[in-house]
PDB file of N, CA and C in Angstrom:
ATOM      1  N   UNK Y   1     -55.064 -45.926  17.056  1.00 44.00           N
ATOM      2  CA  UNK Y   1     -54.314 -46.854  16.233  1.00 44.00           C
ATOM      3  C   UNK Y   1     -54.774 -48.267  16.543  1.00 44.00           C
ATOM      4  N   UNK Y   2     -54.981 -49.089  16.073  1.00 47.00           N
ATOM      5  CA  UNK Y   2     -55.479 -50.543  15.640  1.00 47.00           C
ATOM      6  C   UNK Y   2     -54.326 -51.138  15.135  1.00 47.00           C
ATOM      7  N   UNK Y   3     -53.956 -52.464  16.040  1.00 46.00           N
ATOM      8  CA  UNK Y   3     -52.953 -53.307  15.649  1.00 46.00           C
ATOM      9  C   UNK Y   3     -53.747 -54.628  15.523  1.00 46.00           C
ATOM     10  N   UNK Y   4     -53.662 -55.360  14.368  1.00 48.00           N
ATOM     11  CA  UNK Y   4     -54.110 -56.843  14.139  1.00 48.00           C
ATOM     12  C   UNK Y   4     -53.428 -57.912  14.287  1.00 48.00           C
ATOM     13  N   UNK Y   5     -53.003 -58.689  15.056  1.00 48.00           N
ATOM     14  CA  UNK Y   5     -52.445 -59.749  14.855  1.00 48.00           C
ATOM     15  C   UNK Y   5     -53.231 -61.261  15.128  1.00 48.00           C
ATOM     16  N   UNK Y   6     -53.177 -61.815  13.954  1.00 52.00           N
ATOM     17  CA  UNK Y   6     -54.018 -63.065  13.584  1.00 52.00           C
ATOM     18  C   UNK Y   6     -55.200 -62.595  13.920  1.00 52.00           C
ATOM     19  N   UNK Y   7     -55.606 -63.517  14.995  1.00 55.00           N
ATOM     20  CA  UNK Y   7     -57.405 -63.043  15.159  1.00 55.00           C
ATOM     21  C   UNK Y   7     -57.422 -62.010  16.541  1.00 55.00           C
ATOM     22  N   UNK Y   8     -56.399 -61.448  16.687  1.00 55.00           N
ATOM     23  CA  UNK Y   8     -56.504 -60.587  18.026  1.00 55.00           C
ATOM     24  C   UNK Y   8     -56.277 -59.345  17.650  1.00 55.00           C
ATOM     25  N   UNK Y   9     -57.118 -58.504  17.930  1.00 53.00           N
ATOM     26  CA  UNK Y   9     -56.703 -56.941  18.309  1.00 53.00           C
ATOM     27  C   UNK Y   9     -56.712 -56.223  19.468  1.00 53.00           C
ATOM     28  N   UNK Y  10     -55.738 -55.515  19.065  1.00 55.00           N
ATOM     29  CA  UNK Y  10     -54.805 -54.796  20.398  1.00 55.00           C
ATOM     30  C   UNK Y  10     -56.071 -53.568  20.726  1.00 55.00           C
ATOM     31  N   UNK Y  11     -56.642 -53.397  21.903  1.00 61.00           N
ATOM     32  CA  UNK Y  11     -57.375 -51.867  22.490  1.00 61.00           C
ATOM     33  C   UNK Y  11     -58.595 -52.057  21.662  1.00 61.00           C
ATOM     34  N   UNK Y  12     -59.015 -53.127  20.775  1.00 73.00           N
ATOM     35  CA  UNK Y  12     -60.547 -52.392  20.339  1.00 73.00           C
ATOM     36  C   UNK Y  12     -61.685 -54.171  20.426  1.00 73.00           C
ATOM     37  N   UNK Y  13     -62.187 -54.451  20.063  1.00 78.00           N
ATOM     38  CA  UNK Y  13     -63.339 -54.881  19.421  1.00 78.00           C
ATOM     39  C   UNK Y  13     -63.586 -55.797  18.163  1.00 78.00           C
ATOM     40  N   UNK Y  14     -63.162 -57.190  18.269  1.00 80.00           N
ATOM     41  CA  UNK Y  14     -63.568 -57.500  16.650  1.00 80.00           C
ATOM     42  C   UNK Y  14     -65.012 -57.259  16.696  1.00 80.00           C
ATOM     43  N   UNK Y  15     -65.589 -57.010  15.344  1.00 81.00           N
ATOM     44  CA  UNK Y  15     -66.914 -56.979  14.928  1.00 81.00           C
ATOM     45  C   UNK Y  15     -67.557 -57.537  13.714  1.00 81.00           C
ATOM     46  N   UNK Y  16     -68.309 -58.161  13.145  1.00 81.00           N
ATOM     47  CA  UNK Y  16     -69.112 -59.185  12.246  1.00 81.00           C
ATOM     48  C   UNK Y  16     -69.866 -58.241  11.546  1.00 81.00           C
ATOM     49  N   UNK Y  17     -69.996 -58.279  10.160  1.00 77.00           N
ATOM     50  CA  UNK Y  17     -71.035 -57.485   9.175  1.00 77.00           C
ATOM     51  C   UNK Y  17     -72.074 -58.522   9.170  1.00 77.00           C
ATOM     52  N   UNK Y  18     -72.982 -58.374   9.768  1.00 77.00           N
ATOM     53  CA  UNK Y  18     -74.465 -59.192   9.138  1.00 77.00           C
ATOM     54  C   UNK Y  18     -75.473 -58.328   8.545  1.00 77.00           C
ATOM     55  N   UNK Y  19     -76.015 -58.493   7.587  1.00 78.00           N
ATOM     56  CA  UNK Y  19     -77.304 -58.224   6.730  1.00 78.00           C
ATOM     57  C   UNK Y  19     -76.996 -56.744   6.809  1.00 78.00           C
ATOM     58  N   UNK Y  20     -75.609 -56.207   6.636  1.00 78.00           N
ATOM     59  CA  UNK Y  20     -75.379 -54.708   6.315  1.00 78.00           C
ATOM     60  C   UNK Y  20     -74.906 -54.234   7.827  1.00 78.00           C
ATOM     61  N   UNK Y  21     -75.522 -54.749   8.791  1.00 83.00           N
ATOM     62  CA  UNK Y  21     -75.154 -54.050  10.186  1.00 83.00           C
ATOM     63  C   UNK Y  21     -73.849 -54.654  10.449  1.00 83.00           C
ATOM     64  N   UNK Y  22     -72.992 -53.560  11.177  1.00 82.00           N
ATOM     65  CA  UNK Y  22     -71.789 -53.788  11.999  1.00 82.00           C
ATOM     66  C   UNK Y  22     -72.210 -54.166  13.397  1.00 82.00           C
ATOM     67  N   UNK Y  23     -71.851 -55.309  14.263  1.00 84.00           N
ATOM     68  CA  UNK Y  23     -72.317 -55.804  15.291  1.00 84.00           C
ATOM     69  C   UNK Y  23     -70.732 -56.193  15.828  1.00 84.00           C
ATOM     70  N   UNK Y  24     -70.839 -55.714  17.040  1.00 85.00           N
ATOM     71  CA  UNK Y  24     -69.538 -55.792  18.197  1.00 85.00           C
ATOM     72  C   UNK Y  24     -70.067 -56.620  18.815  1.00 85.00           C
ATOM     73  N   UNK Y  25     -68.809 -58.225  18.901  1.00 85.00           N
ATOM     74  CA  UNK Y  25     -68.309 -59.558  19.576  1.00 85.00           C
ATOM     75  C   UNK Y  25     -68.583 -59.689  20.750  1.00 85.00           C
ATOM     76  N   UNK Y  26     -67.741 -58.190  21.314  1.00 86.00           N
ATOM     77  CA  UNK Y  26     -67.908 -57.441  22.692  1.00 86.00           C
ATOM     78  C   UNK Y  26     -66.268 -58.530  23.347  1.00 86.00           C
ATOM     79  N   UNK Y  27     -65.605 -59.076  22.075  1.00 84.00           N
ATOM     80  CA  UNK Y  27     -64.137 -59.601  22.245  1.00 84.00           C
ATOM     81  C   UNK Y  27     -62.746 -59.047  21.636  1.00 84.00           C
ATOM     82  N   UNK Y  28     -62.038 -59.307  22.219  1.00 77.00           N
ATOM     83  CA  UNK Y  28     -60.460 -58.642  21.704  1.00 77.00           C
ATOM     84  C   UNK Y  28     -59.964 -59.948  20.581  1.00 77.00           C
ATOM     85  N   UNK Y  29     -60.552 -60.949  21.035  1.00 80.00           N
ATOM     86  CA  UNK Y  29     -60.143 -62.463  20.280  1.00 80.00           C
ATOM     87  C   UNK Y  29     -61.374 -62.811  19.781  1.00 80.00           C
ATOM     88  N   UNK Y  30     -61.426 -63.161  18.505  1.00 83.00           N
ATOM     89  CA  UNK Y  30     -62.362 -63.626  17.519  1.00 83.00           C
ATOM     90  C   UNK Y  30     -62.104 -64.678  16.576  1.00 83.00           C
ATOM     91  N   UNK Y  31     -62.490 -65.711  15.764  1.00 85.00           N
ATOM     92  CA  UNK Y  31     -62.043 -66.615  15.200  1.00 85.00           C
ATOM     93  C   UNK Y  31     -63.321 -66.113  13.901  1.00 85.00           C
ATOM     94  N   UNK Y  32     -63.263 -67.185  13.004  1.00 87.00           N
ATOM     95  CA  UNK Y  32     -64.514 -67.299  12.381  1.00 87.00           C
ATOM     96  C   UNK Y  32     -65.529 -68.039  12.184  1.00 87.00           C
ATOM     97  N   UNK Y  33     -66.928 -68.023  12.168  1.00 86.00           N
ATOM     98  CA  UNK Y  33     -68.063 -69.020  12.473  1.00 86.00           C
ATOM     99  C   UNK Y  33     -68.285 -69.449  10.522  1.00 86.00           C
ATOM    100  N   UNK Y  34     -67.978 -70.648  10.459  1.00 90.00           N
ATOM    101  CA  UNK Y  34     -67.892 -71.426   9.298  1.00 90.00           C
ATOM    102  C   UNK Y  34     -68.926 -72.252   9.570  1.00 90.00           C
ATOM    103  N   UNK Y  35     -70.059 -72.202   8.271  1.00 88.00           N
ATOM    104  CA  UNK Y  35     -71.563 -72.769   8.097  1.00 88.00           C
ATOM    105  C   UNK Y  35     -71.348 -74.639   8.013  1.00 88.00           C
ATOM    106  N   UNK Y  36     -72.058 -75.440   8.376  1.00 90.00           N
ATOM    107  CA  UNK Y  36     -72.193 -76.600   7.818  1.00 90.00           C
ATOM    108  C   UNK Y  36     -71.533 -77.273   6.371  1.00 90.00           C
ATOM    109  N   UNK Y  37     -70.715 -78.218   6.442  1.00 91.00           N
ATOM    110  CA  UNK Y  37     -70.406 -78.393   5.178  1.00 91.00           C
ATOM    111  C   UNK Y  37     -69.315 -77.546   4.186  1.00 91.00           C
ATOM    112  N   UNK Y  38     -69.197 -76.368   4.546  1.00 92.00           N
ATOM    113  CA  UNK Y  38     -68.198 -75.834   3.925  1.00 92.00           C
ATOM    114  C   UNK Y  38     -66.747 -76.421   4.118  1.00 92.00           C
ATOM    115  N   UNK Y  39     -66.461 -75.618   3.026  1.00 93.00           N
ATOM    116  CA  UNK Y  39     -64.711 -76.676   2.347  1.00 93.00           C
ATOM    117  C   UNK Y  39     -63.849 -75.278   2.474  1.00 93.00           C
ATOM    118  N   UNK Y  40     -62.572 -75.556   2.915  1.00 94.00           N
ATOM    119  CA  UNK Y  40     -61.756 -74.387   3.113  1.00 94.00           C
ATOM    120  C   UNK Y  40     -60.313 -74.848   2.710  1.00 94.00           C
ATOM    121  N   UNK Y  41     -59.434 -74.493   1.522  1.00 94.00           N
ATOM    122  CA  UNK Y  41     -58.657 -75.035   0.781  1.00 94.00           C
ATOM    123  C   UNK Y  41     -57.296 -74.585   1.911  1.00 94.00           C
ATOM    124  N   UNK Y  42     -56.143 -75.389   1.280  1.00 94.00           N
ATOM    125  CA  UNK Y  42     -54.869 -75.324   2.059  1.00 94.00           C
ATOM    126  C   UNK Y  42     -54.327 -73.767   1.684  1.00 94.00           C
ATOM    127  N   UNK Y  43     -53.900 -73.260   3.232  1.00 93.00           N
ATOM    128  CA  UNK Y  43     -53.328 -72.133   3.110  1.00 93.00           C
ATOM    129  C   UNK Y  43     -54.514 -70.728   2.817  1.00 93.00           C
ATOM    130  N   UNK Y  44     -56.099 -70.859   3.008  1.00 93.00           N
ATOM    131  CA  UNK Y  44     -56.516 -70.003   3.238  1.00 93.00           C
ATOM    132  C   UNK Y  44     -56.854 -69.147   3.987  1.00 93.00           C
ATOM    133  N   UNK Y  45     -56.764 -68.061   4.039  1.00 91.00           N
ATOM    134  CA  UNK Y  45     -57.414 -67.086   5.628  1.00 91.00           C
ATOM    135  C   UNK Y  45     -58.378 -66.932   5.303  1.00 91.00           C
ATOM    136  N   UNK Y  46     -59.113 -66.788   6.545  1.00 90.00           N
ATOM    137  CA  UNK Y  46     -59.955 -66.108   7.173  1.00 90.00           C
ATOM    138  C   UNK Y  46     -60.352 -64.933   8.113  1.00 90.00           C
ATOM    139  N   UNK Y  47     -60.618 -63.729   7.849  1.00 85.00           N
ATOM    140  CA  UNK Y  47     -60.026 -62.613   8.368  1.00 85.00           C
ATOM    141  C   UNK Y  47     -61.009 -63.034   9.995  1.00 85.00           C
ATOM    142  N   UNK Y  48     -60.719 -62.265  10.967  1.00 83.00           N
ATOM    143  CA  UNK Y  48     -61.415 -62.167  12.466  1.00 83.00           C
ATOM    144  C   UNK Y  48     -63.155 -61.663  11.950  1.00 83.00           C
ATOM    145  N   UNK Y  49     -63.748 -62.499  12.360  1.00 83.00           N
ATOM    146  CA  UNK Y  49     -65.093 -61.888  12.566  1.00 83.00           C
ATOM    147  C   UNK Y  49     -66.253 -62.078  10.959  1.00 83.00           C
ATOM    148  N   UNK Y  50     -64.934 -63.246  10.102  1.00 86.00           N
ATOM    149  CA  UNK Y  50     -65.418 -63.947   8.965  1.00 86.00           C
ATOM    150  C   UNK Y  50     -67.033 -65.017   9.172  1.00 86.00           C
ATOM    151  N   UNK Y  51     -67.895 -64.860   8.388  1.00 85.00           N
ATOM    152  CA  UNK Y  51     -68.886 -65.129   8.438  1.00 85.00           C
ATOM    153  C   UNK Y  51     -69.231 -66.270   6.993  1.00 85.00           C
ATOM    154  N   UNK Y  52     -69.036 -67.682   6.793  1.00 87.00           N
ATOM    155  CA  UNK Y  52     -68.846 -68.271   5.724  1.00 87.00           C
ATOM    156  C   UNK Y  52     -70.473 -68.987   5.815  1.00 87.00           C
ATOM    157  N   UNK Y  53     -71.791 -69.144   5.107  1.00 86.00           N
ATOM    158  CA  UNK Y  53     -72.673 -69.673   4.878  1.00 86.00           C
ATOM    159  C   UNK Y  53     -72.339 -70.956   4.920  1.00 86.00           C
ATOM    160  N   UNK Y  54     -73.546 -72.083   5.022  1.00 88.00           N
ATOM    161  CA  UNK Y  54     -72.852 -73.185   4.744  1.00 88.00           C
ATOM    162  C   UNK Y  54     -72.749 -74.046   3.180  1.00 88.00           C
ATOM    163  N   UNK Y  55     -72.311 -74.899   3.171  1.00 89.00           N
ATOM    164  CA  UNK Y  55     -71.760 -75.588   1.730  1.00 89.00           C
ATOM    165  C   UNK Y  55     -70.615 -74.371   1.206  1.00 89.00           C
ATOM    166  N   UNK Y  56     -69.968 -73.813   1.428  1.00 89.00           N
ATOM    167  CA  UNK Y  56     -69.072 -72.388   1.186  1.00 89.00           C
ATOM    168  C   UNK Y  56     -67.823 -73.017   0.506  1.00 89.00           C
ATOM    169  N   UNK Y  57     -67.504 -73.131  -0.184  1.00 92.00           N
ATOM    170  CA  UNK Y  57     -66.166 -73.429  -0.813  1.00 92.00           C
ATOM    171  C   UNK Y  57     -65.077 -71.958  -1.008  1.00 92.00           C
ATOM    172  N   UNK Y  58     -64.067 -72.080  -0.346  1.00 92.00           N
ATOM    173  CA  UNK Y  58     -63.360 -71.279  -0.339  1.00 92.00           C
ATOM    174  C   UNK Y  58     -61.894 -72.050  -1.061  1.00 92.00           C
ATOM    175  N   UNK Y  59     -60.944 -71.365  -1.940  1.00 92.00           N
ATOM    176  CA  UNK Y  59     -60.401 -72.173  -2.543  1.00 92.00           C
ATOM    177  C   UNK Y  59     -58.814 -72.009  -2.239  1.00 92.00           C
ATOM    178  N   UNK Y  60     -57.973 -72.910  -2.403  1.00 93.00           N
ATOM    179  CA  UNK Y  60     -56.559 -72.584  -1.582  1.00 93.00           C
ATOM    180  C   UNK Y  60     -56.348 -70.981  -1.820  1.00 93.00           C
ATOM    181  N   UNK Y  61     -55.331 -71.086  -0.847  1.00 93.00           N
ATOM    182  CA  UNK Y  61     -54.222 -69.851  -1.285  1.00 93.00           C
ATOM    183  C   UNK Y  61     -55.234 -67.839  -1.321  1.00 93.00           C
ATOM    184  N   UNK Y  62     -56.920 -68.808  -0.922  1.00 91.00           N
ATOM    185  CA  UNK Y  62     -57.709 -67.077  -0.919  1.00 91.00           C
ATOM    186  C   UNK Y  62     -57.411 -66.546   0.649  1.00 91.00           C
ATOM    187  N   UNK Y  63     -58.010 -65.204   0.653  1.00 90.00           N
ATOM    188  CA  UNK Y  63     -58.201 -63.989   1.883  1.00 90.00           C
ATOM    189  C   UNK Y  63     -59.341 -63.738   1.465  1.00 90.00           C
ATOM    190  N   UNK Y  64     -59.814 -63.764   2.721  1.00 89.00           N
ATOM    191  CA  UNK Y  64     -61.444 -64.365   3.188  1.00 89.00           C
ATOM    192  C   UNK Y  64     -61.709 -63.090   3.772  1.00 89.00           C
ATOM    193  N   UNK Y  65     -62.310 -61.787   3.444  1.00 81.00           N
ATOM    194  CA  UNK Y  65     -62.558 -60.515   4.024  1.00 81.00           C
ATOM    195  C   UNK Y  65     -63.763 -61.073   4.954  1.00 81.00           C
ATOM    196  N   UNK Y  66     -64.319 -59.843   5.673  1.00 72.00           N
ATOM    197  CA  UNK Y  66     -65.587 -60.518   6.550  1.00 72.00           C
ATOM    198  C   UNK Y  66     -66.267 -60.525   5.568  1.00 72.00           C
ATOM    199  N   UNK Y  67     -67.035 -59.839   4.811  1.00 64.00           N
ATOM    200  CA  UNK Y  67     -67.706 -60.256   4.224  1.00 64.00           C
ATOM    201  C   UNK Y  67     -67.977 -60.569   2.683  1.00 64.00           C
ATOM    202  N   UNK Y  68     -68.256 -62.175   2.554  1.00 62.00           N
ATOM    203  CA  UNK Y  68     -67.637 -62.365   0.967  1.00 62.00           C
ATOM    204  C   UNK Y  68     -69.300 -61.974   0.403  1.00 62.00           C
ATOM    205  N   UNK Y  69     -68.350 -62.211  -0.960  1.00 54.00           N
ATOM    206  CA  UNK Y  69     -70.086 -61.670  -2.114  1.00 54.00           C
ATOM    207  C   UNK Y  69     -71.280 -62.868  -1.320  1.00 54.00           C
ATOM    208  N   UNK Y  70     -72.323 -62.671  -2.328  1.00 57.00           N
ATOM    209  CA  UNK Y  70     -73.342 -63.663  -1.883  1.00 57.00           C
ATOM    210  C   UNK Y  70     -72.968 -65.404  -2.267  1.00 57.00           C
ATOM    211  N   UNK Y  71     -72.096 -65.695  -3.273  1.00 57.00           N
ATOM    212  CA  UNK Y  71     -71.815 -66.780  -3.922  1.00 57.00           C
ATOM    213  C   UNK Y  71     -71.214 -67.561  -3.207  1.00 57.00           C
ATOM    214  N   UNK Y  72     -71.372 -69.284  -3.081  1.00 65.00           N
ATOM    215  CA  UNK Y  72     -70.501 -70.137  -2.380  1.00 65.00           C
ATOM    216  C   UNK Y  72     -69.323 -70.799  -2.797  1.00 65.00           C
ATOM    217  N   UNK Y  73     -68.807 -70.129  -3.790  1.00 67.00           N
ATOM    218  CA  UNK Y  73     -67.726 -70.564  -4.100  1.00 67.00           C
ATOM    219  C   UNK Y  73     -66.730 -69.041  -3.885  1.00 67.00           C
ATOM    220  N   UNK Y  74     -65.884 -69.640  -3.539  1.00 69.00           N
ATOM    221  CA  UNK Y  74     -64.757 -67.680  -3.086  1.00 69.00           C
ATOM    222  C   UNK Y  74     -63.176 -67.883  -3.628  1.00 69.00           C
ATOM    223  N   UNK Y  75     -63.314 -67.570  -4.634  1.00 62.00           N
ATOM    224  CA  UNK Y  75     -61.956 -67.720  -5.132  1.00 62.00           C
ATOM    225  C   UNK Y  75     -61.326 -66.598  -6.041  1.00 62.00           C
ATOM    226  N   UNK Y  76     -60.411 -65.853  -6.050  1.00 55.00           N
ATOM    227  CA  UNK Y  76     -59.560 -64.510  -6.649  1.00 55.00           C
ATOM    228  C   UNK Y  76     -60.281 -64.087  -7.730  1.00 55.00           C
ATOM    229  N   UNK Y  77     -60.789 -62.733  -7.653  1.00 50.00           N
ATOM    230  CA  UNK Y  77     -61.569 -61.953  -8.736  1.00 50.00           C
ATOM    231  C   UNK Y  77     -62.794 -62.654  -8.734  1.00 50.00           C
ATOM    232  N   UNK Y  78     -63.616 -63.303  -7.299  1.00 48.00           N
ATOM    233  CA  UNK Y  78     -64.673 -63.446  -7.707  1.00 48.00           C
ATOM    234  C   UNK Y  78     -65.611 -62.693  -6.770  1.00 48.00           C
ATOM    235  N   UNK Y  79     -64.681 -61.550  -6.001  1.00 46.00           N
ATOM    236  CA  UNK Y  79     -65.135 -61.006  -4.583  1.00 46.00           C
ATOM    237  C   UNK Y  79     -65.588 -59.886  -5.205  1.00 46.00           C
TER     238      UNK Y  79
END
């Protein structure tokens, strides 16, 4: 069983999707690594182990999975 709370999980591992591979933190606490320049609107998440390119516009009020489409703008129905 896997419990999430904010950026911490209970007994396991956050882990990062890069270029298709699943890669372990090798941490229980994880935040997210946000690129140069990116804009992150009021009231958005970012899930643990979120990976944002830079110039990334993310727009209020979204949920930021780890990994968004290829596009720098991330806003509802564009994932």
């Amino acid at each position: 069983m896997q419990i999430m709370i904010k950026n911490y999980i209970v007994d396991d591992t956050v882990f990062v999707h890069v270029d298709g591979q699943r890669i372990s933190t090798g941490l229980h606490k994880f935040g997210s690594l946000v690129g140069d320049g990116c804009r992150i609107g009021a009231n958005a998440v970012l899930s643990p182990g979120t990976l944002l390119k830079p110039q990334t516009i993310v727009k209020r009020l979204e949920l930021v999975e780890q990994d968004p489409l290829e596009g720098n703008i991330i806003e509802h129905g564009n994932r």
